[in-house]
mmCIF file of C-alpha atoms in Angstrom:
data_model
loop_
_atom_site.group_PDB
_atom_site.id
_atom_site.type_symbol
_atom_site.label_atom_id
_atom_site.label_comp_id
_atom_site.label_asym_id
_atom_site.label_seq_id
_atom_site.Cartn_x
_atom_site.Cartn_y
_atom_site.Cartn_z
ATOM 1 C CA MET G 198 125.611 97.252 91.228
ATOM 2 C CA LYS G 199 126.749 99.177 88.196
ATOM 3 C CA GLU G 200 124.239 101.749 86.989
ATOM 4 C CA GLU G 201 123.288 101.207 83.351
ATOM 5 C CA LYS G 202 122.669 104.075 80.980
ATOM 6 C CA PHE G 203 119.732 102.085 79.714
ATOM 7 C CA LYS G 204 116.886 102.587 82.218
ATOM 8 C CA VAL G 205 114.794 99.496 81.432
ATOM 9 C CA ILE G 206 117.768 97.240 82.177
ATOM 10 C CA ASN G 207 118.103 98.853 85.609
ATOM 11 C CA TYR G 208 114.454 98.054 86.311
ATOM 12 C CA ILE G 209 114.943 94.473 85.152
ATOM 13 C CA ARG G 210 117.989 94.111 87.414
ATOM 14 C CA GLU G 211 115.977 95.462 90.359
ATOM 15 C CA LEU G 212 113.239 92.946 89.577
ATOM 16 C CA ILE G 213 115.758 90.083 89.557
ATOM 17 C CA VAL G 214 117.244 91.228 92.881
ATOM 18 C CA ASN G 215 113.764 91.421 94.409
ATOM 19 C CA ILE G 216 112.847 87.987 93.084
ATOM 20 C CA ASP G 217 115.991 86.489 94.620
ATOM 21 C CA LYS G 218 115.380 88.309 97.887
ATOM 22 C CA TYR G 219 111.641 87.845 98.384
ATOM 23 C CA LEU G 220 111.092 84.413 96.888
ATOM 24 C CA GLU G 221 113.749 82.558 98.858
ATOM 25 C CA ASN G 222 111.330 80.791 101.270
ATOM 26 C CA PHE G 223 109.167 79.101 98.702
ATOM 27 C CA PRO G 224 107.195 75.934 99.536
ATOM 28 C CA LYS G 225 108.781 72.853 98.004
ATOM 29 C CA LYS G 226 105.545 71.850 96.300
ATOM 30 C CA ASP G 227 105.505 75.149 94.391
ATOM 31 C CA ILE G 228 109.224 75.401 93.629
ATOM 32 C CA GLU G 229 108.547 75.040 89.893
ATOM 33 C CA ILE G 230 106.648 78.363 89.948
ATOM 34 C CA LYS G 231 109.623 80.047 91.620
ATOM 35 C CA ASN G 232 112.038 78.594 89.072
ATOM 36 C CA ARG G 233 109.795 79.727 86.220
ATOM 37 C CA ILE G 234 109.648 83.272 87.622
ATOM 38 C CA LYS G 235 113.438 83.413 88.025
ATOM 39 C CA ASN G 236 114.185 81.957 84.599
ATOM 40 C CA THR G 237 111.696 84.239 82.879
ATOM 41 C CA SER G 238 113.182 87.295 84.592
ATOM 42 C CA TYR G 239 116.630 86.354 83.272
ATOM 43 C CA ASP G 240 115.086 85.815 79.833
ATOM 44 C CA ILE G 241 113.713 89.367 79.996
ATOM 45 C CA LEU G 242 117.184 90.705 80.775
ATOM 46 C CA GLU G 243 118.636 88.772 77.850
ATOM 47 C CA GLU G 244 115.952 90.050 75.472
ATOM 48 C CA ALA G 245 116.578 93.641 76.614
ATOM 49 C CA TYR G 246 120.291 93.363 75.905
ATOM 50 C CA LYS G 247 119.605 91.799 72.509
ATOM 51 C CA ALA G 248 117.134 94.527 71.610
ATOM 52 C CA ASN G 249 119.588 97.178 72.726
ATOM 53 C CA ILE G 250 122.588 95.782 70.845
ATOM 54 C CA LEU G 251 121.192 94.114 67.740
ATOM 55 C CA GLU G 252 119.803 96.151 64.880
ATOM 56 C CA ASN G 253 117.734 93.329 63.394
ATOM 57 C CA ASN G 254 114.483 92.180 65.020
ATOM 58 C CA LYS G 255 114.652 94.897 67.693
ATOM 59 C CA LYS G 256 110.852 95.171 67.811
ATOM 60 C CA GLU G 257 110.493 91.392 68.137
ATOM 61 C CA HIS G 258 112.828 91.330 71.155
ATOM 62 C CA ILE G 259 110.886 94.141 72.805
ATOM 63 C CA GLU G 260 107.613 92.307 72.193
ATOM 64 C CA ASN G 261 109.188 89.224 73.802
ATOM 65 C CA ILE G 262 109.993 91.367 76.858
ATOM 66 C CA ILE G 263 106.371 92.501 77.049
ATOM 67 C CA ALA G 264 105.062 88.938 76.721
ATOM 68 C CA LYS G 265 107.438 87.633 79.400
ATOM 69 C CA ILE G 266 106.462 90.464 81.762
ATOM 70 C CA LYS G 267 102.857 89.329 81.428
ATOM 71 C CA ILE G 268 103.899 85.739 82.167
ATOM 72 C CA ILE G 269 105.712 86.812 85.343
ATOM 73 C CA ASP G 270 102.683 88.884 86.338
ATOM 74 C CA PHE G 271 100.479 85.816 85.916
ATOM 75 C CA LEU G 272 102.852 83.638 87.951
ATOM 76 C CA LEU G 273 103.117 86.216 90.738
ATOM 77 C CA ASN G 274 99.327 86.507 90.790
ATOM 78 C CA LEU G 275 99.201 82.737 91.160
ATOM 79 C CA CYS G 276 101.649 82.980 94.085
ATOM 80 C CA TYR G 277 99.466 85.617 95.702
ATOM 81 C CA ASP G 278 96.335 83.499 95.206
ATOM 82 C CA LYS G 279 98.102 80.527 96.811
ATOM 83 C CA GLN G 280 99.207 82.835 99.659
ATOM 84 C CA ILE G 281 102.887 82.214 98.951
ATOM 85 C CA ILE G 282 103.505 85.964 98.830
ATOM 86 C CA ASN G 283 101.598 88.639 100.699
ATOM 87 C CA LEU G 284 99.801 91.642 99.251
ATOM 88 C CA LYS G 285 102.664 94.038 100.021
ATOM 89 C CA ARG G 286 105.198 91.967 98.069
ATOM 90 C CA TYR G 287 102.725 91.383 95.268
ATOM 91 C CA ILE G 288 102.262 95.149 94.921
ATOM 92 C CA LYS G 289 106.053 95.744 95.005
ATOM 93 C CA PHE G 290 106.570 93.203 92.236
ATOM 94 C CA GLY G 291 103.691 94.733 90.300
ATOM 95 C CA GLU G 292 105.272 98.186 90.486
ATOM 96 C CA LYS G 293 108.562 96.863 89.097
ATOM 97 C CA LEU G 294 106.760 94.998 86.333
ATOM 98 C CA ASP G 295 104.753 98.123 85.470
ATOM 99 C CA ASP G 296 107.953 100.173 85.204
ATOM 100 C CA ILE G 297 109.537 97.628 82.871
ATOM 101 C CA LEU G 298 106.352 97.352 80.830
ATOM 102 C CA LYS G 299 105.959 101.127 80.533
ATOM 103 C CA TYR G 300 109.536 101.646 79.334
ATOM 104 C CA SER G 301 109.379 98.651 76.986
ATOM 105 C CA ILE G 302 106.172 99.845 75.350
ATOM 106 C CA GLY G 303 107.629 103.343 74.996
ATOM 107 C CA TRP G 304 110.775 101.843 73.489
ATOM 108 C CA ARG G 305 108.724 99.781 71.028
ATOM 109 C CA ASN G 306 106.625 102.804 70.063
ATOM 110 C CA SER G 307 109.737 104.886 69.449
ATOM 111 C CA LEU G 308 110.851 102.405 66.762
ATOM 112 C CA LYS G 309 107.880 103.101 64.493
#
């Protein structure tokens, strides 16, 4: 995987790789949750690239990243509550989400 100069995008890529790797054996009845997590993670990547490239609405794109991180966190918490993922994986996902959130908030604050 190519290393990006932009650190938050690297964290988002790692999150996507982990989602693909650790959510492969999902129960069929809960497959919609898995799809939502995957799609939202790709949306986060798209928003990060837009915020990085576009000059207009940069803050709005970063706020979308933050909102989508919170959605993924909610969905992963739901997976943990339903015992689809174990505590160890839940914590690993949480660490990745925290990294993305921390860098995104710092990025947003630097725009002021």
